[in-house]
Every structure is written in structure tokens, then in C-alpha cells.
PDB file of C-alpha atoms in Angstrom:
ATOM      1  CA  UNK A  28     131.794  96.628  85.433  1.00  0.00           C
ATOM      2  CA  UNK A  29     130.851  94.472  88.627  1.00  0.00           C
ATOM      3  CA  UNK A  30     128.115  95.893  90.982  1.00  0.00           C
ATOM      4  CA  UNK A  31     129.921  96.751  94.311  1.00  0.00           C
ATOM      5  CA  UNK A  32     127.158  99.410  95.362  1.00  0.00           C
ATOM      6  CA  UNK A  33     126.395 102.228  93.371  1.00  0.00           C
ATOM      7  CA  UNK A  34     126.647 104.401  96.437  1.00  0.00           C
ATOM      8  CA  UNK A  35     125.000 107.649  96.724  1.00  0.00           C
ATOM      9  CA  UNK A  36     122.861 107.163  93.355  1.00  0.00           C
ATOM     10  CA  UNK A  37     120.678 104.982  95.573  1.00  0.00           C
ATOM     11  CA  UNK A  38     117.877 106.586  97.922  1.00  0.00           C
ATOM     12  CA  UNK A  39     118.473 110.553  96.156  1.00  0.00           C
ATOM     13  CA  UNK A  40     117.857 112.173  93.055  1.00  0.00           C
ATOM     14  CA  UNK A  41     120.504 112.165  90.419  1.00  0.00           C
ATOM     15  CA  UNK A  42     120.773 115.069  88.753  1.00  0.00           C
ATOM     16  CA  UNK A  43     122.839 114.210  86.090  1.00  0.00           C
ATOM     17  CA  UNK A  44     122.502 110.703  83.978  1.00  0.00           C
ATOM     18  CA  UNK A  45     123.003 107.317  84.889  1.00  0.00           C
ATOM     19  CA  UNK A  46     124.257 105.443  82.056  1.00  0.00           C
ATOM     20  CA  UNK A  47     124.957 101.534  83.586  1.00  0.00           C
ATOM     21  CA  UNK A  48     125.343  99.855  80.032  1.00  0.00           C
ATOM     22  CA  UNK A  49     126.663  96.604  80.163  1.00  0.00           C
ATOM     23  CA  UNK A  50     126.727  96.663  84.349  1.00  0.00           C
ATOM     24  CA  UNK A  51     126.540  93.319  86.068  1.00  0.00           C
ATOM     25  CA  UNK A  52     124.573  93.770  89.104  1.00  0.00           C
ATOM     26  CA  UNK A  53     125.813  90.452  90.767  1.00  0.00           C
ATOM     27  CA  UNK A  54     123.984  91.485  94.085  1.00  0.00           C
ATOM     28  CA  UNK A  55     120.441  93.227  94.789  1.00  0.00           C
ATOM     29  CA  UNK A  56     120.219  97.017  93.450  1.00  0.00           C
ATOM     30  CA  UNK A  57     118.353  99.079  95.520  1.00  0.00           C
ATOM     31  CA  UNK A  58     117.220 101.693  93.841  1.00  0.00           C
ATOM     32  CA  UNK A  59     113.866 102.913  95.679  1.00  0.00           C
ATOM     33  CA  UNK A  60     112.499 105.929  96.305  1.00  0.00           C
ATOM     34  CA  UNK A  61     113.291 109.714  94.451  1.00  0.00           C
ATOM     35  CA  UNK A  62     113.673 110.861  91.531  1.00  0.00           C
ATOM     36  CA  UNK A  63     115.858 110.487  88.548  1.00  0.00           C
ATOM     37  CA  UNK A  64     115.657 113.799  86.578  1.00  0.00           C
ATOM     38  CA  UNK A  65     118.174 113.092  83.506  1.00  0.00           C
ATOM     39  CA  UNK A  66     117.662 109.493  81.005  1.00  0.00           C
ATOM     40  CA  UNK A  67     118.951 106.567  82.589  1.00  0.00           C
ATOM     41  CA  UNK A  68     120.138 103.637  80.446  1.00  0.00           C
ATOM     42  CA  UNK A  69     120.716  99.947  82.009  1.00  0.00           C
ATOM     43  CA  UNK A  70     120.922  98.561  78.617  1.00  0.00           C
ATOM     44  CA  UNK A  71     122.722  95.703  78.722  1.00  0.00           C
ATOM     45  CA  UNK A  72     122.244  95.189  82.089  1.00  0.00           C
ATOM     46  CA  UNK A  73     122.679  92.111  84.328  1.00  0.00           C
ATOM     47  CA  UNK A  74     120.595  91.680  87.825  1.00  0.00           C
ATOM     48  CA  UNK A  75     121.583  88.907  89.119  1.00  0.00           C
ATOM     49  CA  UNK A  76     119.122  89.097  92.190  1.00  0.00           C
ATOM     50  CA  UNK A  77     116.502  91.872  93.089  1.00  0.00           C
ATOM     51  CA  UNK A  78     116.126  95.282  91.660  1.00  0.00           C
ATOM     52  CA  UNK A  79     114.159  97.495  93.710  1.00  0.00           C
ATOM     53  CA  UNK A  80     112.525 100.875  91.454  1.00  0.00           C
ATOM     54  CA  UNK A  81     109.841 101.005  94.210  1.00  0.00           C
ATOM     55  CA  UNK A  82     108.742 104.703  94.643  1.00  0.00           C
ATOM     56  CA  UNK A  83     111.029 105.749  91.966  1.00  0.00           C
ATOM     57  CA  UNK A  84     110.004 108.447  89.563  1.00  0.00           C
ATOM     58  CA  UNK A  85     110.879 108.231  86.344  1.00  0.00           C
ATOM     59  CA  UNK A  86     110.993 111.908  85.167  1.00  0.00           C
ATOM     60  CA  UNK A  87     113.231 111.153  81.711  1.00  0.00           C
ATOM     61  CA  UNK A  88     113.558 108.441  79.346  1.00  0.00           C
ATOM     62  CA  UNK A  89     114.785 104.893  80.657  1.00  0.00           C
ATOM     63  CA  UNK A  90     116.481 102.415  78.618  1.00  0.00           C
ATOM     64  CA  UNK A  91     116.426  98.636  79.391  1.00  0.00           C
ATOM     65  CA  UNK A  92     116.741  97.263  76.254  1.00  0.00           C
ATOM     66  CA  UNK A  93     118.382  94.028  75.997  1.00  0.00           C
ATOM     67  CA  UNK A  94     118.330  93.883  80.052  1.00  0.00           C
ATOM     68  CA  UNK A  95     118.752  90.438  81.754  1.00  0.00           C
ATOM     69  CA  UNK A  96     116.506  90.131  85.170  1.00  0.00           C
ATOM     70  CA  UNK A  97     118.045  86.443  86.165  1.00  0.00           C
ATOM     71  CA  UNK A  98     116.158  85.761  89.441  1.00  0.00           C
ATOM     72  CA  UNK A  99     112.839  87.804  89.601  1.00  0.00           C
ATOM     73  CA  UNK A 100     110.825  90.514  87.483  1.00  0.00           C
ATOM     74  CA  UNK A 101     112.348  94.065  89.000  1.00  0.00           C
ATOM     75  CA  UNK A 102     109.911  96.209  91.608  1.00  0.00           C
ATOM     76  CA  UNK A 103     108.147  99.087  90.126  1.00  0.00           C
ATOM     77  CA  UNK A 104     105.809  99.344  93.427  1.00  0.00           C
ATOM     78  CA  UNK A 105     104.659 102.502  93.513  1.00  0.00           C
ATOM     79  CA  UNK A 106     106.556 104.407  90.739  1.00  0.00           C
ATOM     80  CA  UNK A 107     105.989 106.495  87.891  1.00  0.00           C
ATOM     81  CA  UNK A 108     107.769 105.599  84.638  1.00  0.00           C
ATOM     82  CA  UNK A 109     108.446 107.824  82.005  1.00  0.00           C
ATOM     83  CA  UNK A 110     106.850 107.427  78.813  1.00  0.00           C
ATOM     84  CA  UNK A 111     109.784 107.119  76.963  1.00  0.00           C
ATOM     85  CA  UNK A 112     110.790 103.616  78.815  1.00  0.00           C
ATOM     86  CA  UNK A 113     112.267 100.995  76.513  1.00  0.00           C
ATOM     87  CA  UNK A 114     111.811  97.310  76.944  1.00  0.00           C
ATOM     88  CA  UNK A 115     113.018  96.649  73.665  1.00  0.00           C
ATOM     89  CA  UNK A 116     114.936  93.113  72.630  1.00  0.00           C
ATOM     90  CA  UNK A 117     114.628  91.713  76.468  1.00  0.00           C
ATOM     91  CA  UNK A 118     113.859  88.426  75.551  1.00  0.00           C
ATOM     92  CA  UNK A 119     114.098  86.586  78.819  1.00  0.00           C
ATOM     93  CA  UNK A 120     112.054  86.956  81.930  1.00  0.00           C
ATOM     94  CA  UNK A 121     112.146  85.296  85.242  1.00  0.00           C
ATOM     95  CA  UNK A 122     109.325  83.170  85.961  1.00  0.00           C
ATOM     96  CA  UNK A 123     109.203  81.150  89.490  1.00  0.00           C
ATOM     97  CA  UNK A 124     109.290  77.371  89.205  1.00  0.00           C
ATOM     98  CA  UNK A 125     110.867  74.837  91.703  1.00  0.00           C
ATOM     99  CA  UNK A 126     110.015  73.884  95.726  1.00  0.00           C
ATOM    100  CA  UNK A 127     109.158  77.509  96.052  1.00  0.00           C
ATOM    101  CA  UNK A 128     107.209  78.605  93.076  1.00  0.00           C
ATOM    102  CA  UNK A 129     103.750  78.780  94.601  1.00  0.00           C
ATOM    103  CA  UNK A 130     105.217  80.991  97.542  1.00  0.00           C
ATOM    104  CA  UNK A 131     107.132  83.058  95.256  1.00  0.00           C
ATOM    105  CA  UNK A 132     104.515  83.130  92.686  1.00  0.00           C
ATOM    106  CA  UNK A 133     102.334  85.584  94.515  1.00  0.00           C
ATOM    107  CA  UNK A 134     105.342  88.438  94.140  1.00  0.00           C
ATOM    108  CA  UNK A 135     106.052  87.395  90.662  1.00  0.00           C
ATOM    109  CA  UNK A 136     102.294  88.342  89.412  1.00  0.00           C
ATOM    110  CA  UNK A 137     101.745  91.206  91.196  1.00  0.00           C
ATOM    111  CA  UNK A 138     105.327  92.797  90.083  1.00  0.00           C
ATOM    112  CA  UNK A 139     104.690  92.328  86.766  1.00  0.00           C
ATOM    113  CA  UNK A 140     100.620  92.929  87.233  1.00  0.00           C
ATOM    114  CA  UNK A 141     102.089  96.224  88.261  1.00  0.00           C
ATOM    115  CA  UNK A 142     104.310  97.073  85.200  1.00  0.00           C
ATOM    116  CA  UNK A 143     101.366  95.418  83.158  1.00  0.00           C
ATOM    117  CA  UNK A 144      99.265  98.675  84.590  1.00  0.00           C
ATOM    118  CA  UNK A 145     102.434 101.111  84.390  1.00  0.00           C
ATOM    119  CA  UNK A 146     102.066 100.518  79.956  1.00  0.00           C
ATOM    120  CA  UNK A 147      98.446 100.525  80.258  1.00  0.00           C
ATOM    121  CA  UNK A 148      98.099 103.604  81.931  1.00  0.00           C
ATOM    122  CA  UNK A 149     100.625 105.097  79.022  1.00  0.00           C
ATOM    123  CA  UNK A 150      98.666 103.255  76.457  1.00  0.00           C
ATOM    124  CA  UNK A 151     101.398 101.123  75.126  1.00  0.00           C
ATOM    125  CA  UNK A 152      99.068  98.240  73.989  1.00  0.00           C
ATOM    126  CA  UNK A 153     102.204  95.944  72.868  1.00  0.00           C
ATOM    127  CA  UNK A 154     104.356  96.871  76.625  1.00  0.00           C
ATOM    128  CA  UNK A 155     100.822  95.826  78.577  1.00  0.00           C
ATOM    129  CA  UNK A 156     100.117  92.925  76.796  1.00  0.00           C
ATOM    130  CA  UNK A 157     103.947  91.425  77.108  1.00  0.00           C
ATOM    131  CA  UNK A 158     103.553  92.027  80.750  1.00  0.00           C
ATOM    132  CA  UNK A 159      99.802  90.668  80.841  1.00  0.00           C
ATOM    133  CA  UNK A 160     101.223  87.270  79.281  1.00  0.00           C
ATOM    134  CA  UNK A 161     104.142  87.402  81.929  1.00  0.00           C
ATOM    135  CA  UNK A 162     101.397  87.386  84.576  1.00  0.00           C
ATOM    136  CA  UNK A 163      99.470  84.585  83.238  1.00  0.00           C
ATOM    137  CA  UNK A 164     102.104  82.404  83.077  1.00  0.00           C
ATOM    138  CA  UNK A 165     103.068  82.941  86.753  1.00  0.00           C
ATOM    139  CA  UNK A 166      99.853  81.361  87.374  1.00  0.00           C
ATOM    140  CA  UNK A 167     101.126  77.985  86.798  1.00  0.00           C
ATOM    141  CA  UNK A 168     104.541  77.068  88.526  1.00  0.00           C
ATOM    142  CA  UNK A 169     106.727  74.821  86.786  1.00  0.00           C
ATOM    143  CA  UNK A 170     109.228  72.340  89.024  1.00  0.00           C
ATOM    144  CA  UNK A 171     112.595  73.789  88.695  1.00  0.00           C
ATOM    145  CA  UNK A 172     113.848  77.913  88.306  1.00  0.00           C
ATOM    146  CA  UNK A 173     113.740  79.014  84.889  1.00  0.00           C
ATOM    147  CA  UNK A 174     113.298  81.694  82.845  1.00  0.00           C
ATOM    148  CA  UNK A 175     110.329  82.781  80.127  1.00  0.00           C
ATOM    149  CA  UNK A 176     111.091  83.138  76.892  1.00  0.00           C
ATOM    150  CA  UNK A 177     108.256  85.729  75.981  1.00  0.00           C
ATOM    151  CA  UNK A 178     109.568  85.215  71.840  1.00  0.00           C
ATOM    152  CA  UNK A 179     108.412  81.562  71.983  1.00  0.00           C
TER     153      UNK A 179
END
């Protein structure tokens, strides 16, 4: 399924689930602010361009295994994530690189700084350290876009 606005799931609580497995989110997904109170699954998932959690809480187990963030690491700002939230076999990470990457590369650490926290403050060592080494390597910006492989 193609991403043409998930409608009135964005900006309220969803009471029921949210199952978007296998979704191609070829625009931004704005999914700030609320609650979700049932599991959520984006495995599979494709964002193409921005995801936005910020102010989200979490309040059931999330699924993003195997999840593909193309253009930059999503936006927890603010948000509480449940501590049943899977990361699992997401291989791939956005990193910024090109013309841009030193203006960009300001977001890029502090997004996933804040994720980095989000695991540590759960105490899931092998979560916080992934997103620790995403952080470093935002510190140096290549010269074109790419993508980390955090496997390598």
C-alpha cells in the first residue's frame, strides 16, 4: 500500500491497532503527538522522507523490524516508547553526507542521541549502543547521501 495520508490516525489516539506492514510511506508521516494505546507494527515499512513520533506515547508494543528510514533517522522528540519496541533486522540507517551534511548533521545526532537515551533509559544495552554508534558516525559527513550499514 502507497502512503496517501493516513488520515485521522495522525494527531489522536488510536484505540484500536495500527498494523502498517509492508506500507510505503512515499511522503513525510506525521505522526506527533497522543497516544497509541493498542501494538503498532510498521514492519516492513518504507519512509521515504520524514517520520515525525515527536510527543508520541508509546503505551503498547511497537514493531519496526526490518523498517527502511531512506532519508533521515525518524523523530522520537519528546516521546515515550514502550518497552516492548523492536528494532530488530533494520540493517540500514540514514546517515547525512553530500553539500548539506554538516547542516543536516546537527538533526541527525541529536535524533538518534535521543533514541540512543530512549534504550538507555529501558536498559537495553544492545538498542543504546546501535544508536550510540549511529551518533558517532554522524560526526563525520561523508560527500554524497548514503545510508549506514550498522552490520558492517
Amino acid at each position: 500500500p502507497r502512503s496517501r495520508g493516513l488520515g485521522d490516525v495522525y494527531k489522536r489516539q488510536v484505540k484500536g491497532k495500527l498494523i502498517c506492514v509492508g506500507f510505503l510511506f512515499s511522503g513525510g508521516a506525521d505522526f506527533a503527538g497522543d497516544a497509541f494505546h493498542r501494538p503498532v507494527t510498521f514492519e516492513n515499512a518504507e519512509f521515504h522522507q520524514r517520520v515525525d513520533f515527536t510527543d508520541r506515547q508509546f503505551k503498547a508494543p511497537t514493531d519496526f523490524a526490518r523498517c527502511h528510514f531512506h532519508s533521515e533517522p525518524p523523530r522520537y522528540f519528546n516521546a515515550d516508547l514502550h518497552e516492548d519496541t523492536r528494532w530488530k533486522g533494520i540493517e540500514v540507517w540514514p546517515v547525512p553526507t553530500g553539500e548539506d551534511a554538516a547542516d543536516r548533521a546537527d538533526y541527525f545526532i541529536r535524533s538518534y542521541e535521543r533514541l540512543k537515551l530512549l534504550m538507555a533509559g529501558q536498559n537495553k544495552v544492545h538498542d543504546e549502543l546501535m544508536f550510540q554508534q549511529l551518533e558517532l558516525r554522524c560526526w563525520s559527513a561523508p560527500t554524497e547521501w548514503s545510508v549506514c550499514n550498522v552490520s558492517a
